[in-house]
CSV table of C-alpha atoms and ligand atoms in Angstrom, one decimal:
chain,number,residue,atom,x,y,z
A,2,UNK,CA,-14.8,7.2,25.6
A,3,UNK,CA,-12.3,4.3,25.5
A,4,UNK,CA,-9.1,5.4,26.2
A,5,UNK,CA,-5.7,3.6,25.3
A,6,UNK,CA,-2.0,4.1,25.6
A,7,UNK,CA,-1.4,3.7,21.8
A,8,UNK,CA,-3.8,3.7,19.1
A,9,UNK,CA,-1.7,1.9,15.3
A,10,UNK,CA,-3.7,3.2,12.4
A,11,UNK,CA,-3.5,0.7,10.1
A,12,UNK,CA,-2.9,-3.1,10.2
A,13,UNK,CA,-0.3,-3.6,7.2
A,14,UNK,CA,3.2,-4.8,8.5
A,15,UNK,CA,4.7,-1.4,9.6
A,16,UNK,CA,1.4,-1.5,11.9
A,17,UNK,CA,1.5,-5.2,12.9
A,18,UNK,CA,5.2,-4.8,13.9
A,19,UNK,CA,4.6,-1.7,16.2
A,20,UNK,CA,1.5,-3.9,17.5
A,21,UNK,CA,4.1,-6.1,19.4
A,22,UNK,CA,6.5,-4.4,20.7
A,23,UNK,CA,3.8,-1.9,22.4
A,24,UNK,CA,1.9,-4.6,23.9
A,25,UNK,CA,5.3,-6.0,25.0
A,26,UNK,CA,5.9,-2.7,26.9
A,27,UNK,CA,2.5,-3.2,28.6
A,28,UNK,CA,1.0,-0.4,26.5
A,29,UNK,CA,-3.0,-0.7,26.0
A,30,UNK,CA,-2.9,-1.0,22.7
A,31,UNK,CA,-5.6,-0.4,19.6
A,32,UNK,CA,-5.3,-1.4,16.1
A,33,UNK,CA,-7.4,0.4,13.9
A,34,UNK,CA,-8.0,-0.8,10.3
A,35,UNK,CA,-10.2,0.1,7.6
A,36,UNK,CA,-9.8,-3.1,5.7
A,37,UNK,CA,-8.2,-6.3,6.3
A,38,UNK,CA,-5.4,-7.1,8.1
A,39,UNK,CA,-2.0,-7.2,6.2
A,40,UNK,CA,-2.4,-3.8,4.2
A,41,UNK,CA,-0.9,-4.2,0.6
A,42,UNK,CA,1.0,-7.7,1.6
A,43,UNK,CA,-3.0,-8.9,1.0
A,44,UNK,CA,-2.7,-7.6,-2.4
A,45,UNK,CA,1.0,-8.9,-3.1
A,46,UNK,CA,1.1,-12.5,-4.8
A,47,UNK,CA,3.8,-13.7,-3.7
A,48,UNK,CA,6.8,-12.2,-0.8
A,49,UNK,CA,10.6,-13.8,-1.4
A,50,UNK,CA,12.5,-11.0,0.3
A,51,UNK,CA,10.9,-11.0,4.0
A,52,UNK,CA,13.9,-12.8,6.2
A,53,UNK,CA,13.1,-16.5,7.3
A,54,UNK,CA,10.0,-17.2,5.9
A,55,UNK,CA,11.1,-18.0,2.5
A,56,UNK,CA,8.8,-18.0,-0.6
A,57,UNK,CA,5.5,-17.3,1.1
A,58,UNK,CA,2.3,-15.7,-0.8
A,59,UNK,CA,0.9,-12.4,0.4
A,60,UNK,CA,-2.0,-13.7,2.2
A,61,UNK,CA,0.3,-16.3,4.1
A,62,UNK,CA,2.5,-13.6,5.6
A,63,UNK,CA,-0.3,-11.3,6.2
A,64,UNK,CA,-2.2,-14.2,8.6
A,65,UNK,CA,1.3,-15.3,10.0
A,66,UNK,CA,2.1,-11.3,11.1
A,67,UNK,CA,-1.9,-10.9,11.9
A,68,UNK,CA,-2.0,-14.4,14.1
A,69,UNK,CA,1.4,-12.8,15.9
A,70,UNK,CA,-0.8,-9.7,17.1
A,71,UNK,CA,-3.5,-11.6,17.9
A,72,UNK,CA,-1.2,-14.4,20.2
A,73,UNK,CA,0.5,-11.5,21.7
A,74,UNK,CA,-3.0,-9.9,22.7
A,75,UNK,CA,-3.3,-7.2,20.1
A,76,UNK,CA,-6.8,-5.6,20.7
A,77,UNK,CA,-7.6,-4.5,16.8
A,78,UNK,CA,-10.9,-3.0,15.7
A,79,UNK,CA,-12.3,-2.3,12.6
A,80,UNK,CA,-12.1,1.5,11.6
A,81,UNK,CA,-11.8,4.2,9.2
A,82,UNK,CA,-9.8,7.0,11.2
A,83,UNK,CA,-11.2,10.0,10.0
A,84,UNK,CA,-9.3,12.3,12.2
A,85,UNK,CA,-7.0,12.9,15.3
A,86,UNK,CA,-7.2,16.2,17.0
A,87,UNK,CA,-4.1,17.1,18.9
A,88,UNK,CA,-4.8,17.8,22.8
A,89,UNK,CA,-1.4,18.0,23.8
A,90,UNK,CA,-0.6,14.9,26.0
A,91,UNK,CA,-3.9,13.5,24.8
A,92,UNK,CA,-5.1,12.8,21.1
A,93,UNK,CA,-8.4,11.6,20.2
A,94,UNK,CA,-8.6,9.6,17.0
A,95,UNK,CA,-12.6,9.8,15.3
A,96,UNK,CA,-13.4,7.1,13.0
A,97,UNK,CA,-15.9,7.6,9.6
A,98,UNK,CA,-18.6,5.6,11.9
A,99,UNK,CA,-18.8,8.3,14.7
A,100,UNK,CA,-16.1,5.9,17.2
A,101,UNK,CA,-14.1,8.4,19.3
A,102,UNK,CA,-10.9,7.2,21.1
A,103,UNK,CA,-8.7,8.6,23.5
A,104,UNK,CA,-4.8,8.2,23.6
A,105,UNK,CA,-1.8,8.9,24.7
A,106,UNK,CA,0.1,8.2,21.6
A,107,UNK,CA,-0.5,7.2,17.4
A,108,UNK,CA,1.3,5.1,15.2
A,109,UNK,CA,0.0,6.2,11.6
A,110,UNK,CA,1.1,3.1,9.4
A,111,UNK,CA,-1.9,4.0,6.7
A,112,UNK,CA,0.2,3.1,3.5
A,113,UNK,CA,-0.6,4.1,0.1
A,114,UNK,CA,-3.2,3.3,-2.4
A,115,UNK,CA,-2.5,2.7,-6.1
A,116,UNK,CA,-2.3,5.5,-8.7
A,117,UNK,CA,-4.7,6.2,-11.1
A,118,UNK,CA,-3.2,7.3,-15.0
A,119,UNK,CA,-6.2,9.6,-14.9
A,120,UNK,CA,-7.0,9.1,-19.0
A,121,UNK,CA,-10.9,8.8,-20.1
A,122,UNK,CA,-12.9,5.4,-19.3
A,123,UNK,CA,-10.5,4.4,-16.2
A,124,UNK,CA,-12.7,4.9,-13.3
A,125,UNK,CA,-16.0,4.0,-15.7
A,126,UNK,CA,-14.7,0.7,-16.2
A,127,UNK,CA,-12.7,0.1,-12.6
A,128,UNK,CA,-13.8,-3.7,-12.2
A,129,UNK,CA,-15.4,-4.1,-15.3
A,130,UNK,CA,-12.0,-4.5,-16.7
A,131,UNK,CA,-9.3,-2.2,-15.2
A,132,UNK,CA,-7.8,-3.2,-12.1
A,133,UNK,CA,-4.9,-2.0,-9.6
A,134,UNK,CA,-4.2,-5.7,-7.8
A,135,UNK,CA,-3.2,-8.6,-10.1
A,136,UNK,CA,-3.9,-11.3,-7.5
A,137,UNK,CA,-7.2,-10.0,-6.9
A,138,UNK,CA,-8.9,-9.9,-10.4
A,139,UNK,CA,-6.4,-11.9,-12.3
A,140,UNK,CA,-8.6,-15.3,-12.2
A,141,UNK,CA,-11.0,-12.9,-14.3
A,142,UNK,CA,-8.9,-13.2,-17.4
A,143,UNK,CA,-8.1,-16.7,-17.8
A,144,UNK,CA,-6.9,-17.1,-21.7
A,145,UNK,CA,-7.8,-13.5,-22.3
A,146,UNK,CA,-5.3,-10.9,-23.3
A,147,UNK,CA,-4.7,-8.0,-20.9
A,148,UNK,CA,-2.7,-4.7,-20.9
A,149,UNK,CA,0.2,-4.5,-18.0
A,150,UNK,CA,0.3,-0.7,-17.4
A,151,UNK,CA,4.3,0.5,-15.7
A,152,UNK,CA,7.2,-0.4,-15.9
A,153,UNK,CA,8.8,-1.1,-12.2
A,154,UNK,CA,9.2,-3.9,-10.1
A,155,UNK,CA,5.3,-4.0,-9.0
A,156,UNK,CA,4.2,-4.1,-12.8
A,157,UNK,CA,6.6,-6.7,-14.0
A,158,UNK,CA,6.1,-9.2,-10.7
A,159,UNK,CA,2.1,-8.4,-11.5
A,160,UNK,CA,2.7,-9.3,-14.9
A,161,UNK,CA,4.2,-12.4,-14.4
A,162,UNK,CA,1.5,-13.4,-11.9
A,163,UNK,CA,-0.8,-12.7,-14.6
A,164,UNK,CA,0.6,-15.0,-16.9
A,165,UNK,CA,0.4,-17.8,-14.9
A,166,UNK,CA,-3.5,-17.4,-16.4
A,167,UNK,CA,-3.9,-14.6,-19.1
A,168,UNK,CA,-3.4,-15.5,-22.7
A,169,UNK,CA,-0.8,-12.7,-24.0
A,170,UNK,CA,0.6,-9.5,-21.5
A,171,UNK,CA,1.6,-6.0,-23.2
A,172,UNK,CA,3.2,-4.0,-20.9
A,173,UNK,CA,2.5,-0.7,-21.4
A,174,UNK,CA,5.1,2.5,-20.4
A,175,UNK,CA,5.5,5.5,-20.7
A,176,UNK,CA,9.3,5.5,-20.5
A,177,UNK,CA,11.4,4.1,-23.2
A,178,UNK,CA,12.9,1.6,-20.8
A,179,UNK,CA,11.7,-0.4,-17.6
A,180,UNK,CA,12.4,0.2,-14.2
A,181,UNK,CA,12.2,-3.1,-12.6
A,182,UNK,CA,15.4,-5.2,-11.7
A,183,UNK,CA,17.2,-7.5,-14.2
A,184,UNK,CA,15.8,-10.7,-12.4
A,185,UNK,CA,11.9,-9.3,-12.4
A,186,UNK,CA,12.3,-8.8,-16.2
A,187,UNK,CA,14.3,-12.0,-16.6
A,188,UNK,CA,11.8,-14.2,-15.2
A,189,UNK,CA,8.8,-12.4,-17.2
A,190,UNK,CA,10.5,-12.6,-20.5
A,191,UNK,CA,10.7,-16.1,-19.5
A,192,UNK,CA,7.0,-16.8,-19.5
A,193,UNK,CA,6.8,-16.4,-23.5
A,194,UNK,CA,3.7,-13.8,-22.8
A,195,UNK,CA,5.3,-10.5,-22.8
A,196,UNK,CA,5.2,-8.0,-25.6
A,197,UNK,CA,6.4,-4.3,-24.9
A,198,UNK,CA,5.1,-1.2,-25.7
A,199,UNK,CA,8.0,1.2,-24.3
A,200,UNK,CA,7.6,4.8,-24.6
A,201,UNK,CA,3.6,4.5,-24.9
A,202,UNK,CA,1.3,6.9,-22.9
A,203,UNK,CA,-2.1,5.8,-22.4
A,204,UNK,CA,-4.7,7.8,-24.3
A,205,UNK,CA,-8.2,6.1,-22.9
A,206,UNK,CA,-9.7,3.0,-21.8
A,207,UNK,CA,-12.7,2.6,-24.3
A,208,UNK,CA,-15.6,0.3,-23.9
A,209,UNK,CA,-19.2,0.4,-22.9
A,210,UNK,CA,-20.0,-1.8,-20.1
A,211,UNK,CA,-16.6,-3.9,-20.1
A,212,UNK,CA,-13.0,-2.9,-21.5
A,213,UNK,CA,-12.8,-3.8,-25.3
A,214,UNK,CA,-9.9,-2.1,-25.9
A,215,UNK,CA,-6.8,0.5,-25.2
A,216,UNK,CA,-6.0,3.0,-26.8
A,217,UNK,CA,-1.7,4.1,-26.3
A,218,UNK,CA,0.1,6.8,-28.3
A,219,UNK,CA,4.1,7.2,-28.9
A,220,UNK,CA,4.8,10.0,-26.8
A,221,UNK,CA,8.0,10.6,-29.9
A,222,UNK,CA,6.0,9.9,-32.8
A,223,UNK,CA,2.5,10.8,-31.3
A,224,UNK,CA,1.0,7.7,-33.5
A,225,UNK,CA,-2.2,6.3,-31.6
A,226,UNK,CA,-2.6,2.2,-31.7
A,227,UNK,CA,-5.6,0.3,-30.1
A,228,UNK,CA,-4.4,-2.9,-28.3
A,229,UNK,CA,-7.5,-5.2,-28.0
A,230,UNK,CA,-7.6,-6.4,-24.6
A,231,UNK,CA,-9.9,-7.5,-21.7
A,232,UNK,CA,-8.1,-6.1,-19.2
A,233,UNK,CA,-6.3,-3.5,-18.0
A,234,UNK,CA,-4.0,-3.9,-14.9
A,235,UNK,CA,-2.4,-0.1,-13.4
A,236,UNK,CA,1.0,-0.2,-11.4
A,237,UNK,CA,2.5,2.9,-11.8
A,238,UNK,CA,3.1,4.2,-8.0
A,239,UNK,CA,0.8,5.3,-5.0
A,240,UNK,CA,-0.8,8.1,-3.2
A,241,UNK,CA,0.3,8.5,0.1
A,242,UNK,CA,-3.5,7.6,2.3
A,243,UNK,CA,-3.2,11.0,4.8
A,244,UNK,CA,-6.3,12.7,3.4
A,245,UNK,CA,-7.5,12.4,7.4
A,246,UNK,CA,-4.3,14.2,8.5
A,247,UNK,CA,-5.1,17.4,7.0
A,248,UNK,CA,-4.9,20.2,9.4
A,249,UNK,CA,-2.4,18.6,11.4
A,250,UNK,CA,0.8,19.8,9.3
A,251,UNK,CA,2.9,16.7,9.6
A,252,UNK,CA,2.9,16.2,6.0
A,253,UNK,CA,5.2,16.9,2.6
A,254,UNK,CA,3.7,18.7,-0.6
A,255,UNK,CA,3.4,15.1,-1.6
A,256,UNK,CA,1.6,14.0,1.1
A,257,UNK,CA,3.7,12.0,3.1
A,258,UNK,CA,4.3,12.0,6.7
A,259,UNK,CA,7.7,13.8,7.6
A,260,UNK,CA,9.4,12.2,10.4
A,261,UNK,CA,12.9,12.1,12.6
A,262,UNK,CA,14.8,9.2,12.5
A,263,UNK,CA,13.2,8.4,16.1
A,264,UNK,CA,9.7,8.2,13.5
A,265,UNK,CA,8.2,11.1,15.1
A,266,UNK,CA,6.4,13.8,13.5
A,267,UNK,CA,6.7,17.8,14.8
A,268,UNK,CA,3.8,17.2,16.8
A,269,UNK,CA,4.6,14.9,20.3
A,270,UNK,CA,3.2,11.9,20.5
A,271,UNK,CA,2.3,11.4,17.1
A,272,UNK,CA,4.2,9.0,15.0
A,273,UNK,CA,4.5,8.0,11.3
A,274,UNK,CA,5.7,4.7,9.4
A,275,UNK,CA,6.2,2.3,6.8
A,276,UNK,CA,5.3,3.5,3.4
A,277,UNK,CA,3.1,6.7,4.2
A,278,UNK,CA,6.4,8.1,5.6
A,279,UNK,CA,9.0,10.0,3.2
A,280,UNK,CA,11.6,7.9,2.4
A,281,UNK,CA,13.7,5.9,0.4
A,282,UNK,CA,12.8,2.4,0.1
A,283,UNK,CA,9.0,1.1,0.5
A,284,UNK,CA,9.2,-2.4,1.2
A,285,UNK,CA,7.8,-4.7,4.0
A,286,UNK,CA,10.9,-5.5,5.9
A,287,UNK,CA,11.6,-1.5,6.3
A,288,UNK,CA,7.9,-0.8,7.4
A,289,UNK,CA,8.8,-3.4,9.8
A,290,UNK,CA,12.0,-1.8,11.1
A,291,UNK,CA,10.1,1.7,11.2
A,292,UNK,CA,7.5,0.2,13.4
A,293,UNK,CA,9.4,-1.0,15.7
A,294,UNK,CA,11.6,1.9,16.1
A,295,UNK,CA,8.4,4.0,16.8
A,296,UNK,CA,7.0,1.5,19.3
A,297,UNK,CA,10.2,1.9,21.5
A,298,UNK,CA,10.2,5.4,21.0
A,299,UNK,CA,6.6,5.7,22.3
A,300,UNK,CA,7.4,3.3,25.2
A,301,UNK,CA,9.9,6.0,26.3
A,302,UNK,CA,7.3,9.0,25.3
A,303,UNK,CA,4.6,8.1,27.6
A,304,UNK,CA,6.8,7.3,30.3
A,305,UNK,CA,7.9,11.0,29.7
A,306,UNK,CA,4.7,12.2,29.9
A,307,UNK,CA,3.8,10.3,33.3
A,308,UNK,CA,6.3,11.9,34.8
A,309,UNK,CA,5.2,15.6,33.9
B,120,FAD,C1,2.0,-5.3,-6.0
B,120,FAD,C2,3.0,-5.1,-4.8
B,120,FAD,C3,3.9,-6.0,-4.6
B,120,FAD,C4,4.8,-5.9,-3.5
B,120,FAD,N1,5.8,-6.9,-3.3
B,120,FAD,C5,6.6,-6.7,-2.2
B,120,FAD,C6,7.6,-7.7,-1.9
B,120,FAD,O1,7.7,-8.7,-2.6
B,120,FAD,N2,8.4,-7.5,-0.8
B,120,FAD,C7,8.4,-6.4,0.0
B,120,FAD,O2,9.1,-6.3,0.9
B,120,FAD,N3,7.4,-5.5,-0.3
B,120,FAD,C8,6.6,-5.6,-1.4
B,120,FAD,N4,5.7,-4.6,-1.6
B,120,FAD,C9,5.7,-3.4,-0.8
B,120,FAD,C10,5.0,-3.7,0.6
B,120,FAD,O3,3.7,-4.3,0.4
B,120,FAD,C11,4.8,-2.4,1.4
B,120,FAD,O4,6.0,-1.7,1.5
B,120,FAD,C12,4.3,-2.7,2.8
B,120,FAD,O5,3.1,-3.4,2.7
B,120,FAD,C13,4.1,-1.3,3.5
B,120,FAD,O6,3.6,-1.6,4.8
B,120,FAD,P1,2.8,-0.5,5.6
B,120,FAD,O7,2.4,-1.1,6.9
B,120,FAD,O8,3.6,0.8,5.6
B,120,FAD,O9,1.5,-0.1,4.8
B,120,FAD,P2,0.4,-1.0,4.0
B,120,FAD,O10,0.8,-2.4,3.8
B,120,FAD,O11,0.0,-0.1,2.9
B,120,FAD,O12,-0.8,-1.0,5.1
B,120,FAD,C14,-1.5,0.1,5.4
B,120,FAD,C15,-2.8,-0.3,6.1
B,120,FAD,O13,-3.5,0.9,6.6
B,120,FAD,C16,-4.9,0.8,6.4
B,120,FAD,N5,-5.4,2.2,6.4
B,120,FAD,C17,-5.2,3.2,5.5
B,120,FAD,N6,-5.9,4.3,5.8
B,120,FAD,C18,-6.5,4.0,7.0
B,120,FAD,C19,-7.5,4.7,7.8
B,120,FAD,N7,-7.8,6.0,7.5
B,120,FAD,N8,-8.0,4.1,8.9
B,120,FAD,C20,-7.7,2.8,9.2
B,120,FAD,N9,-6.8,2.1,8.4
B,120,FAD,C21,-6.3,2.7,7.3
B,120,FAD,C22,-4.9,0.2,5.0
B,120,FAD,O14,-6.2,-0.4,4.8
B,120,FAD,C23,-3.8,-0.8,5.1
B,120,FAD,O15,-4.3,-2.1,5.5
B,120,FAD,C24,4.8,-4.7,-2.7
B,120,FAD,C25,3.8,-3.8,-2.9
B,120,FAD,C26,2.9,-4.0,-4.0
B,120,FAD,C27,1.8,-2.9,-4.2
């Protein structure tokens, strides 16, 4: 069995930064990841907030922070972590494909993956019309009209993305006013594509093979409409991705990992960051901070341990 220092679960920023700092401290280090490197940046268009790089797109940043790891002699594998059991001052992290690793320490940076509205025809027509990642499916819809559904920061910056091809954008929520910051909604009424259906619940997503159509409903007046669209793009929050944690009771109700301000869980040795971890703001540059704060603290951990 292959036995590390720290095992990261999860290659998105929170992950990357840890990455460093524990190789820094001459900690064996594995990266685990189940997709690609860069975790929701991959899926983000476009990054302006991240300090000193500028306007950069979510793929540049996410091969920048990945190209750091690998310079700094990251060793990251492909995996889906399926489970850690707890052996004291050992874990062992089990992957979906049968890999069993031992460690002293874990990072979990898993993230979260976008919520469903659970109404009829979403999952029948997931990629045959509806879609949770603008910069992924957009090119799909060039001229074509498309539903936006939310009403926060994600959906508008989608939504302006999306004009940059689509024909026409409604924007579809179910509150009677949006979420996102003035200069998000300021720069997507500035496209000339955005119509607003405030206060609109979705009711289905109706087609055969492809979306044809959606169907909203006042949630005052309870009137149903059918906008006629190709497309269908969902931003309306995330589940936190700690299905594998179960059993380990480091978690919320919600399903986020709770956490000291040192990052660790209840159980030593087991840390938790970036957006799977309850807290207040879910952006890259605090995934970042959280990573690194748990990398130092896990330095200190396992020279705790080596001293038992
Ligand atoms: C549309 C959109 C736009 C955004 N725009 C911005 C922005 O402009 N600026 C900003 O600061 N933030 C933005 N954010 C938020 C930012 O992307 C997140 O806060 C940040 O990526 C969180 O980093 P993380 O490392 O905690 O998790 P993530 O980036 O979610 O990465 C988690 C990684 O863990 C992997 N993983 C999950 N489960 C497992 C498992 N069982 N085994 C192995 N690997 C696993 C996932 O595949 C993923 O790669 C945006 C988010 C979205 C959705």
């Amino acid at each position: 069995m292959d036995k590390y220092d720290v095992i990261i679960i999860g290659a998105g920023p929170g992950g990357m930064a840890a990455s460093l700092y524990t190789v820094r401290a001459n900690l064996k280090t594995l990266m685990l990841e189940k997709a690609a490197p860069g975790g929701k940046m991959m899926s983000t268009w476009e990054v302006e907030n991240y300090p000193g790089l500028g306007k950069v797109t979510g793929f540049e940043i996410s091969e920048k922070m990945f190209n750091h790891t690998q310079e700094l002699g990251v060793e990251y594998k492909y995996g889906d972590v399926s489970g850690i059991i707890d052996k004291g001052d050992i874990k062992e992290v089990h992957t979906s494909g049968g890999d069993v690793y031992e460690t002293k320490a874990v990072i979990i940076g898993s993230g979260t993956t976008p919520r469903g509205t659970n109404a009829p025809g979403e999952s029948k027509l997931s990629g045959r019309g509806v879609s949770w990642c603008a910069i992924c499916d957009g090119a799909f819809f060039n001229d074509k009209d498309v539903v936006v559904v939310g009403g926060g920061n994600s959906a508008i910056e989608e939504a302006t993305y999306l004009s940059k091809m689509v024909n026409h954008i409604t924007v579809v929520n179910v509150l009677d006013t949006l979420q996102a910051d003035k200069k998000a909604i300021d720069e997507a009424n500035a496209t000339g594509k955005m119509d607003y259906k405030l206060g609109y619940e979705i009711v289905s997503f109706d087609g055969e093979k492809q979306l044809e159509s959606v169907t909203i409903r006042n949630v005052k007046t309870q009137e149903v409409e059918k906008l006629e669209v190709e497309g269908a793009f969902v931003f309306i929050g995330h589940i936190p991705e700690t299905k594998f944690l179960e059993g380990l009771e480091i978690t919320n109700q919600w399903g986020y990992i709770e956490v000291n301000s040192k990052m660790e869980t209840k159980i030593p040795g087991i840390y938790g960051i970036g957006d799977v971890i309850e807290k207040e703001l879910r952006q890259i540059a605090t995934a970042v901070g959280d990573g690194t704060i748990a990398a130092v603290n896990v330095s200190k951990y396992i020279e705790s341990i080596s001293h038992k």
